[in-house]
Coordinates of C-alpha atoms in Angstrom, one line a residue:
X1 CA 25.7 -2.1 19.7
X2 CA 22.7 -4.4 20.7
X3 CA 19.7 -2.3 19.0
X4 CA 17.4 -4.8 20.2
X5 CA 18.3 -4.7 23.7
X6 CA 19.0 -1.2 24.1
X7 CA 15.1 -0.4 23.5
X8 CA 12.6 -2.1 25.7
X9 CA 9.8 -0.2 23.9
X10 CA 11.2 0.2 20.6
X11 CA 10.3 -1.6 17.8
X12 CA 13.2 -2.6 15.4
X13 CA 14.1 -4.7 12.8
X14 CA 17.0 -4.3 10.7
X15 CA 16.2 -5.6 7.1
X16 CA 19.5 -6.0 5.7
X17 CA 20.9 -3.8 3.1
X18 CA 22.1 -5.9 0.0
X19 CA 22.6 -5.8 -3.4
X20 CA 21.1 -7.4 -6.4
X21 CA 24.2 -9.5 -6.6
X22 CA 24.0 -10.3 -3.1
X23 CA 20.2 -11.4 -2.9
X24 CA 21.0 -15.1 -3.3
X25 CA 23.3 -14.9 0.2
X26 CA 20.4 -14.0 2.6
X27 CA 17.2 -15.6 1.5
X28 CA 15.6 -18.3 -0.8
X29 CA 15.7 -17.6 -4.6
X30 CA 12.0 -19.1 -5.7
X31 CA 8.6 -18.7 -5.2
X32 CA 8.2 -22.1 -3.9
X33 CA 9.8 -23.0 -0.2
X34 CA 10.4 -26.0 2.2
X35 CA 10.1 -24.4 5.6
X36 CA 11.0 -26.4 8.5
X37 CA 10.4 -25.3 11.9
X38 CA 12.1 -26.4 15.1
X39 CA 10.3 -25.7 18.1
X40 CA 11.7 -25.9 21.8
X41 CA 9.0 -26.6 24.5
X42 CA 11.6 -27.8 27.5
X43 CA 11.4 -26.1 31.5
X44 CA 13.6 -23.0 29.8
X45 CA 10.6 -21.6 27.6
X46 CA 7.8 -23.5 29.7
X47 CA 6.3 -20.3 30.7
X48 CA 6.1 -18.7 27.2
X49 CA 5.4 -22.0 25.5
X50 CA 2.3 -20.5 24.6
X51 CA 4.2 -17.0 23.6
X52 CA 6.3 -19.2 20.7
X53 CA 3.7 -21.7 19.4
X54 CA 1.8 -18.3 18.6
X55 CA 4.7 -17.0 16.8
X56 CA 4.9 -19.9 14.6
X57 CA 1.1 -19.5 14.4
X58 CA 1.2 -15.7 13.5
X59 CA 3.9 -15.8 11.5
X60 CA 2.6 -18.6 9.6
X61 CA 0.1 -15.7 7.8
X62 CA 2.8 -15.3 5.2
X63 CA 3.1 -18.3 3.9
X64 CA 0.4 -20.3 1.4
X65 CA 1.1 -23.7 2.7
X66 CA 0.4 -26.7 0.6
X67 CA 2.1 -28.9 -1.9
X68 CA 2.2 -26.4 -4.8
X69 CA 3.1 -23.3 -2.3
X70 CA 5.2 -23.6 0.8
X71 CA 6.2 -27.1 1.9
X72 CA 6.2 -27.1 5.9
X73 CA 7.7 -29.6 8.6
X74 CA 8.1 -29.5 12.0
X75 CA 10.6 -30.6 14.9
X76 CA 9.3 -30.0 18.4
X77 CA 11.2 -31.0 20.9
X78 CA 13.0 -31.0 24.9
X79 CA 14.8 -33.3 26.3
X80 CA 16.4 -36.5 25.5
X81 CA 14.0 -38.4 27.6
X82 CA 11.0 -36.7 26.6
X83 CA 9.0 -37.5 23.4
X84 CA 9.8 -35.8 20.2
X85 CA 7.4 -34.6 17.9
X86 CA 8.1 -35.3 14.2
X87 CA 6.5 -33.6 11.5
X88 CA 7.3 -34.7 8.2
X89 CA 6.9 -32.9 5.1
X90 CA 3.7 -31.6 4.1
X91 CA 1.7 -32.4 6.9
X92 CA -0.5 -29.7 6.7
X93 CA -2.2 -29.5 3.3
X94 CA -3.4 -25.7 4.1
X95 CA -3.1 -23.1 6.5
X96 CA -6.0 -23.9 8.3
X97 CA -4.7 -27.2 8.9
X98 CA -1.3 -26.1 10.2
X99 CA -2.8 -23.7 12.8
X100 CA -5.3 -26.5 14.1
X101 CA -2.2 -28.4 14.2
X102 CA 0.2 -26.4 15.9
X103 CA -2.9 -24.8 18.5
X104 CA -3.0 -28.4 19.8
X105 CA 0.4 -28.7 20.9
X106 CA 1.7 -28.3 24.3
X107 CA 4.8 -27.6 26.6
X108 CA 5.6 -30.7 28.3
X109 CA 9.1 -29.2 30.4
X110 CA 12.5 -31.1 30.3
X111 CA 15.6 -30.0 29.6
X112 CA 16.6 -28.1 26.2
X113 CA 18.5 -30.5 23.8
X114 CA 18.9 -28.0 21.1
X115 CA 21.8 -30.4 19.3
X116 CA 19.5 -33.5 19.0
X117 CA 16.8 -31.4 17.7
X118 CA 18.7 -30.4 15.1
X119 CA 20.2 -33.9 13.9
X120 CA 16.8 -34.8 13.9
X121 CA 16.4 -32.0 11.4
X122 CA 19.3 -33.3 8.8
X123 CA 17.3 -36.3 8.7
X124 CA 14.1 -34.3 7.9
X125 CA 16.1 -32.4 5.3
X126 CA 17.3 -35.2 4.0
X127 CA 13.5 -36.0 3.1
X128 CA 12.5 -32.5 1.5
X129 CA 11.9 -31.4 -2.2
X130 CA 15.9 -30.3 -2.7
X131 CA 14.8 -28.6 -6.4
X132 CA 13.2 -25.3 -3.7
X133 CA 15.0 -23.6 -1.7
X134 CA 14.6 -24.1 2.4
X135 CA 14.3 -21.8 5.4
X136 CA 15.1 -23.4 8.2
X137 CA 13.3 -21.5 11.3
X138 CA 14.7 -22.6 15.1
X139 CA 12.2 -20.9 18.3
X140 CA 13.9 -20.9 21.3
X141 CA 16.0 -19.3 24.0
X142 CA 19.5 -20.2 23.0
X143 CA 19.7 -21.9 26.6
X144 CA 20.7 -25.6 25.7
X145 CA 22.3 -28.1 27.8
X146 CA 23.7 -29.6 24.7
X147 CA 26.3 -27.3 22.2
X148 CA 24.2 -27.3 18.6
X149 CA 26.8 -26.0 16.7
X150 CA 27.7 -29.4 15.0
X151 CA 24.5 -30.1 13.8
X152 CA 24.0 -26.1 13.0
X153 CA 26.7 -25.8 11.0
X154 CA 25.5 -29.1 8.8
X155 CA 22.4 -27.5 8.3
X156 CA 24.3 -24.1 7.1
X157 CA 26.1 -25.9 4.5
X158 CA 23.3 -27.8 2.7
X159 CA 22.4 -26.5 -0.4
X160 CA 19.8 -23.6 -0.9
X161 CA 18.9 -23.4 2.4
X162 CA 18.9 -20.4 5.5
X163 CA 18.3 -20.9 8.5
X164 CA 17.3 -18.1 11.1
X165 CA 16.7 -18.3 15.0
X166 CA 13.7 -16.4 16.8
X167 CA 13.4 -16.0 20.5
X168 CA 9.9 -14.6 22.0
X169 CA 10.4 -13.5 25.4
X170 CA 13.0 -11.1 27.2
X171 CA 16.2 -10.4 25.5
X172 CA 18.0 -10.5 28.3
X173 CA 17.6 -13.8 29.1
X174 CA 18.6 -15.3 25.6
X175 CA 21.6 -16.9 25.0
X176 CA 22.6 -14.9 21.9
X177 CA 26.2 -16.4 21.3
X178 CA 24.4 -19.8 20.9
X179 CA 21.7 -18.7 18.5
X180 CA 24.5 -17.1 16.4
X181 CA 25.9 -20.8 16.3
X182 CA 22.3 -22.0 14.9
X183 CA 22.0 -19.5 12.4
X184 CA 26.1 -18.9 11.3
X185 CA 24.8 -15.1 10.9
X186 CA 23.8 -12.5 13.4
X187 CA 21.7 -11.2 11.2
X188 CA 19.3 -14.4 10.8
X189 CA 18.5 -13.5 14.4
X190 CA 15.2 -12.8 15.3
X191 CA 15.2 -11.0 19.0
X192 CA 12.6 -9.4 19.8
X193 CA 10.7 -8.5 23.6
X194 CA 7.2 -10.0 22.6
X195 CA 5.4 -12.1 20.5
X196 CA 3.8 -10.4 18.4
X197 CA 7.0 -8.0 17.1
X198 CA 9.1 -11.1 17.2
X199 CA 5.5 -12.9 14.3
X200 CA 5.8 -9.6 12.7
X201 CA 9.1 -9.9 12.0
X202 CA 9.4 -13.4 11.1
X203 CA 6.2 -12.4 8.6
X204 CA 8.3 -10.1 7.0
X205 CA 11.3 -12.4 6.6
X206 CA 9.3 -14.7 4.8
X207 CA 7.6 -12.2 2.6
X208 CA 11.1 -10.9 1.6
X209 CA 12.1 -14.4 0.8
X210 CA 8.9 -14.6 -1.8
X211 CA 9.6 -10.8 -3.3
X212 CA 13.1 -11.4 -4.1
X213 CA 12.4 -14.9 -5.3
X214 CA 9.8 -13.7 -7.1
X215 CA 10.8 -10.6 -8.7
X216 CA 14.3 -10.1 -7.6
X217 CA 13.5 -6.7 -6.4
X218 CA 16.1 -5.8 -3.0
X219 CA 15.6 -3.2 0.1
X220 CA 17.8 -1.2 2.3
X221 CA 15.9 -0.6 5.1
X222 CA 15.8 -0.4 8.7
X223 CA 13.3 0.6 11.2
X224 CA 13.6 2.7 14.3
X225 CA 11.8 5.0 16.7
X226 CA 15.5 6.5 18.5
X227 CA 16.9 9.0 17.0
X228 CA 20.4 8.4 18.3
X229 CA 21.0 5.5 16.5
X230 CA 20.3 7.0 13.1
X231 CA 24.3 7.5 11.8
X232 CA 24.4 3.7 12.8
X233 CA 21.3 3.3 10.2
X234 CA 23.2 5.0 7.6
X235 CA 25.9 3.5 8.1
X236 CA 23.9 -0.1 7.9
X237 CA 22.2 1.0 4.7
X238 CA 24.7 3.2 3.0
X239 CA 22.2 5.5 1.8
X240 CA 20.1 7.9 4.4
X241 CA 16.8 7.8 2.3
X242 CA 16.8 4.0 2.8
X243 CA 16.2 4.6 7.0
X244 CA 12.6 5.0 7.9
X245 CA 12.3 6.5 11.3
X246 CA 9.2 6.8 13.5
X247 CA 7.7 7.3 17.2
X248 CA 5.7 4.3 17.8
X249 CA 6.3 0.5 17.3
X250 CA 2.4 0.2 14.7
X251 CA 3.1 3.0 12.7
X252 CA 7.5 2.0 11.6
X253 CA 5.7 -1.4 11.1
X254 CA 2.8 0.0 8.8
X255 CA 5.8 2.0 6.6
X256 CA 7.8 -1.5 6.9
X257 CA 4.7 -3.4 5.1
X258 CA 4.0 -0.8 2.6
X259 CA 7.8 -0.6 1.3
X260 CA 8.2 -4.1 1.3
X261 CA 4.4 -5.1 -1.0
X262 CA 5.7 -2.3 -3.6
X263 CA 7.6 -4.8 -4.8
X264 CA 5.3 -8.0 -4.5
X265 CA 3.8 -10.0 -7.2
X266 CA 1.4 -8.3 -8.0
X267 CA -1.3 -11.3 -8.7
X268 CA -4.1 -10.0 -5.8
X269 CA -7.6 -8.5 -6.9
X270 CA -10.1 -6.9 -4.8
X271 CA -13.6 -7.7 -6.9
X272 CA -16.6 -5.3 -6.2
X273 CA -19.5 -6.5 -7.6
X274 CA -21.8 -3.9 -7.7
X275 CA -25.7 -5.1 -8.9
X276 CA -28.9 -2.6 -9.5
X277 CA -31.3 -3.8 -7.8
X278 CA -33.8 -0.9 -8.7
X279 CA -37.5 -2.1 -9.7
X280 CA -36.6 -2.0 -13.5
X281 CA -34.3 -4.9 -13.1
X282 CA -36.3 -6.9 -11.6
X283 CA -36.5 -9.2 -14.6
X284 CA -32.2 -9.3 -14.8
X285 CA -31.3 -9.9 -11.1
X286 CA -30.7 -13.7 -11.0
X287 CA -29.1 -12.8 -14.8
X288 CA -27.2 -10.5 -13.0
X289 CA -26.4 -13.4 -10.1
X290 CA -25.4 -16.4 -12.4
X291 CA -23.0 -14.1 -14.7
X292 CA -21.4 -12.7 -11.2
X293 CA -21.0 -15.8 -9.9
X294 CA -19.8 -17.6 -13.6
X295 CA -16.9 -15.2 -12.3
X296 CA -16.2 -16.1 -8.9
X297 CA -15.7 -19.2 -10.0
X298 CA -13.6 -18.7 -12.5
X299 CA -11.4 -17.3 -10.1
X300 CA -8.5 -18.3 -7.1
X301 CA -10.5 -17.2 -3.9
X302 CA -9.0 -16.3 -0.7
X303 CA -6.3 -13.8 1.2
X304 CA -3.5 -13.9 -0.9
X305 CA -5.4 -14.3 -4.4
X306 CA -8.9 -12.5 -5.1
X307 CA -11.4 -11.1 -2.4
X308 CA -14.6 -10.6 -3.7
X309 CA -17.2 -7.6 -2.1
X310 CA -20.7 -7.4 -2.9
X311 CA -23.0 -3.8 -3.0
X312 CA -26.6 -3.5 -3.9
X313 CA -28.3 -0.4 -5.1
X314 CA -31.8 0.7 -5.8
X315 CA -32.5 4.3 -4.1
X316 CA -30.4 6.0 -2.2
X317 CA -31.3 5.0 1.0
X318 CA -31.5 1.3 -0.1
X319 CA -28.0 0.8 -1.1
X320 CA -25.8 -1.4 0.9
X321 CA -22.5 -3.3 1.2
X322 CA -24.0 -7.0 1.4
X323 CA -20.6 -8.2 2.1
X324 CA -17.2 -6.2 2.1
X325 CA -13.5 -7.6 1.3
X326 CA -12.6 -9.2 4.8
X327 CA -16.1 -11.5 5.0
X328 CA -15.2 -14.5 2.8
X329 CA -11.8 -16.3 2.5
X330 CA -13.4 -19.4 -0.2
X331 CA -14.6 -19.3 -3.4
X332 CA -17.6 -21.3 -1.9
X333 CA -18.3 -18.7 0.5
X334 CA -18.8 -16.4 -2.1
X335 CA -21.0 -18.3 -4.4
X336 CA -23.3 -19.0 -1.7
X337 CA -23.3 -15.2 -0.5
X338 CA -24.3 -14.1 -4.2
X339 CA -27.3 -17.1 -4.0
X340 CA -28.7 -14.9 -1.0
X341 CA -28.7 -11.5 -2.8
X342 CA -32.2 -10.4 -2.9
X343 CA -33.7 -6.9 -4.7
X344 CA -36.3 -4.7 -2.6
X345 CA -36.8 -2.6 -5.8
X346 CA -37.0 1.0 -5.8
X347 CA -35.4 4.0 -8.0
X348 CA -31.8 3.8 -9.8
X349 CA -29.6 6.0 -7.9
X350 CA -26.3 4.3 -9.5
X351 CA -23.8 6.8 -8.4
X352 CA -24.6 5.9 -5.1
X353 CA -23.8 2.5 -5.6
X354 CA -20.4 3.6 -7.1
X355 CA -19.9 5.3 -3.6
X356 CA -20.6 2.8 -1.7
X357 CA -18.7 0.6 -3.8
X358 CA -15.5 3.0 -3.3
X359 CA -15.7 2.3 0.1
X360 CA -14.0 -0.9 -0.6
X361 CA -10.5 0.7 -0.4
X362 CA -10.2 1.2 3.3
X363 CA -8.1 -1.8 4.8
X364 CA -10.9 -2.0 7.9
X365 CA -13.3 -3.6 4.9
X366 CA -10.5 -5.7 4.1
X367 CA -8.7 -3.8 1.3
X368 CA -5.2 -4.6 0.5
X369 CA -3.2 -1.6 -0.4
X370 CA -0.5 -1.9 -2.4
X371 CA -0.6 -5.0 -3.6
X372 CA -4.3 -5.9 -4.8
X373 CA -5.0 -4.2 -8.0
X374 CA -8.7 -2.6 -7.6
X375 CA -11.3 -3.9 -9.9
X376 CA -15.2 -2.7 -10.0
X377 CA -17.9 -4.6 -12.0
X378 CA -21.1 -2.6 -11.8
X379 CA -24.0 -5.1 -13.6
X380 CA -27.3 -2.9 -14.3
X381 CA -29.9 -1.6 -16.9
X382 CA -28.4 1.7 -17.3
X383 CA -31.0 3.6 -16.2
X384 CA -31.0 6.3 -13.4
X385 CA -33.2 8.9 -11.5
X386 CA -32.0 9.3 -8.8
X387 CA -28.7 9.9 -6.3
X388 CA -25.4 11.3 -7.4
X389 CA -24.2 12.1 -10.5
X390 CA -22.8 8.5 -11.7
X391 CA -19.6 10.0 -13.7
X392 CA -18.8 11.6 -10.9
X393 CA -18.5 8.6 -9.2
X394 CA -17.1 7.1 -11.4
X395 CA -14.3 9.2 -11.8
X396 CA -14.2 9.5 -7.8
X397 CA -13.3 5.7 -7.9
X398 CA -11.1 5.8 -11.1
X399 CA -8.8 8.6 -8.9
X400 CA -8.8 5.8 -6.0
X401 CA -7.6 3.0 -8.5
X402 CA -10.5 1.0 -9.6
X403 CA -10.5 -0.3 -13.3
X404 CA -15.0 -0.1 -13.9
X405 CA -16.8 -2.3 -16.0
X406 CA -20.3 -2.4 -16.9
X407 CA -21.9 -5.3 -17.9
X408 CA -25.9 -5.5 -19.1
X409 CA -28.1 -8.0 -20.1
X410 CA -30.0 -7.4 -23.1
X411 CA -32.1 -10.6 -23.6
X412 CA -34.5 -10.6 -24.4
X413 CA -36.5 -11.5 -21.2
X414 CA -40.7 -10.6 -20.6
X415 CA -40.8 -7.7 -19.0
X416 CA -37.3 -6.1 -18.9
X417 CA -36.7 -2.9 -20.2
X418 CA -34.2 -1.7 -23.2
X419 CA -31.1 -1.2 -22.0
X420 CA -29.5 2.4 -21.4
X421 CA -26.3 2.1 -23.8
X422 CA -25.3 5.8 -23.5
X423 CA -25.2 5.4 -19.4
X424 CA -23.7 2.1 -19.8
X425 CA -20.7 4.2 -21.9
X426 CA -20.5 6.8 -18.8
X427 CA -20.0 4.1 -16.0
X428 CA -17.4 2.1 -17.9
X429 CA -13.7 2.7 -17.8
X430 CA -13.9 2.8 -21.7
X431 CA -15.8 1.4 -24.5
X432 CA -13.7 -1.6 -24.0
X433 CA -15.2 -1.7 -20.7
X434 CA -18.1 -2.3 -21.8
X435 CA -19.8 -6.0 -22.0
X436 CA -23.3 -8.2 -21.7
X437 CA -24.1 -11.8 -21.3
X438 CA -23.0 -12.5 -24.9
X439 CA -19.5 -11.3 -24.5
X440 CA -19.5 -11.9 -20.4
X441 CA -16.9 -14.9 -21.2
X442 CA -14.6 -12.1 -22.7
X443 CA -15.0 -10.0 -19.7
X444 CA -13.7 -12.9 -17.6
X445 CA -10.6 -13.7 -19.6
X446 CA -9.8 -10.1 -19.2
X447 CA -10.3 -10.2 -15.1
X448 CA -8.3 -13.5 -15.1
X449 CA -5.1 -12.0 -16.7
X450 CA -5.1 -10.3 -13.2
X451 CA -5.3 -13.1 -11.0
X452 CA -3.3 -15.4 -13.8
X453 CA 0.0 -15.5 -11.4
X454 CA -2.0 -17.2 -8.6
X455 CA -3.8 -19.6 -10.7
X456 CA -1.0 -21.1 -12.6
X457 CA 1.0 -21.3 -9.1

């Protein structure tokens, strides 16, 4: 039965049910990976060109490319009269350099001579780091006018690699026989109506490869929005609570994500930085600024390490987001977006900084549930008169999975006030929650244990 052909408009992906003994046969074992990427741009895929270079593009999200991370290369390629395109081994040092990359490249027609594409890729393999695994990734339409299953079967047999086939446009019109030949298993197909379910699924193939390499966790799941097919399901998985069945291709995909980040690394952060920016702390605020900022930096910045969001409170109606989760990708970004924080003074209404803080969950200001752990840092005098009721707050956002800190400065510094010690003990997690700029240092080691994973990468 040909799932994927069957449904026109229904989005499914079978992620293969396997053992703990049987991780090892279906993807990389590590944390670090070569991928090499073979990309067909002859007449055959002319028209969707554009389709498959976005699929490499999109599915490219899951990866951390760079020396230390993922390793990529790249074969694109037509005919034997028409110019290759070699990529050697890390020739994008980031991701942003890859996309720039690949965004620039274009169909150029000719015939589809899969075979020499891939003897070009033993020689590329021959050239890769061989103590990582490799995941060899071939985009096209299985239409060649040469038979790769020579060179395919090569690939197969070297050492600690997989290779897996993705096609973009209409099922029908794929030769599925020969991308079994590239791959050596039907399941290392990708075959999917569409780009952007074929990216999504080729996303989560290589985020499986990183959770089982990285903590050897395994899945039995499939997805599926007929429910006709679901004894086939069970049958796949062996086990009916491992079948997640849903109407609609976003929503099976959204249940997908969140089964398959339970078992991530989890070395992400979400930083809220909340500052008082009330009239009393007028004195503190670039205090407040430079200790903020000593952490930022002693931080990895970016999607798949720390995002950092920044809320400022003074009365009620002057307490804002400055910048959520989703705004800044660097660590420079950052620093300069805490420089720009300025105070309009006011009241102390900190609860409602704590609620606007909270905020900070929802994936539209760039939350990551279920893998970032949740981390508050709320830097102020301690003293309130207005808004909420901060332990309220704070236990609101505690119950949504923040860990709170509180961090003062005591000084001394003309002008400032004393600081509030008995509200500083309701807003933290705990007294061990508790820190100012002499034991600010400590506070940082503590954050860092969270985001420890990514910087020793």
């Amino acid at each position: 039965m040909d799932l994927t052909s069957d449904f026109d408009e229904v989005f499914i992906v079978a992620l293969l049910a396997v053992a703990n003994s049987d991780v090892s046969d279906l993807l990389p074992n590590a944390c670090e990976l070569n991928v090499l990427i073979v990309l067909d741009r002859s007449d055959s895929v002319k028209g969707g060109f554009n389709k498959s270079r976005q699929f490499v593009i999109d599915a490219s999200d899951e990866m951390v490319i760079g020396p230390t991370h993922h390793r990529v290369a790249m074969i694109v390629y037509s005919g034997l009269s028409y110019r290759r395109e070699v990529f050697p081994w890390n020739f994008a040092k980031s991701n942003e350099e890859f996309v720039r990359i690949t965004n620039n490249l274009r169909a150029i027609g000719g015939t589809t001579n899969t075979k020499k594409a891939l003897e070009v890729a033993i020689d590329v393999m021959a050239q890769r780091n061989k103590t990582i695994p490799t995941l060899i990734m071939v985009v096209t339409d299985g239409r060649s006018a040469d038979d790769p299953k020579i060179p395919a079967q090569r690939l197969q047999q070297e050492p600690n690699t997989w290779v897996y086939a993705a096609a973009t446009g209409d099922p029908e019109k794929v030769d599925k026989q020969e991308l079994e030949d590239i791959t050596g298993n039907p399941y290392h197909i990708v075959l999917h109506r569409g780009r952007e379910h074929a990216a999504d699924v080729a996303r989560r193939l290589l985020r499986k490869a990183q959770l089982w390499s990285c903590n050897e966790a395994s899945y039995h799941s499939v997805l599926s929005s007929n429910m006709h097919v679901r004894q086939e399901l069970e049958d796949i998985t062996g086990n009916p609570y491992h079948i997640v069945l849903h109407r609609g291709r976003e929503h099976a995909a959204d249940v997908a994500r969140r089964l398959l980040r339970k078992a991530q690394v989890r070395c992400e952060m979400d930083l809220v930085l909340v500052f008082d920016f009330s009239t009393t702390t007028d004195p503190l605020i670039e205090y407040y600024k430079e200790m903020s900022k000593k952490l930022v930096q002693a931080l990895r910045i970016g999607p798949h390490y720390t995002l950092v969001a920044a809320v400022t409170f003074a009365t009620v109606g002057r307490t804002r987001t400055k910048f959520n989760l989703k705004r800044y990708k660097t660590q420079d970004e950052v620093m300069k977006a805490i420089d720009e924080l300025e105070s309009t003074g006011g009241t102390t209404a900190i609860g409602e900084g704590i609620r606007e803080a909270t905020k900070q969950i929802s994936q539209k200001e760039g939350a990551r549930p279920e893998i970032a752990t949740k981390v508050m840092i709320i830097f102020t005098d301690g003293w309130v008169n207005k808004g909420p009721d901060p332990e309220e707050m704070k236990k609101v956002a505690i119950d949504q999975g923040f860990e709170i800190y509180a961090v003062s400065f005591v000084g001394p510094v003309p002008n400032m006030v004393h600081t509030n010690n008995e509200m500083l003990s309701v807003l933290a997690q705990d007294s061990m929650h508790i820190f100012t700029e002499k034991t600010f240092d400590q506070l940082i080691q503590k954050v860092k244990q969270r985001n420890l994973k990514c910087l020793s990468a």
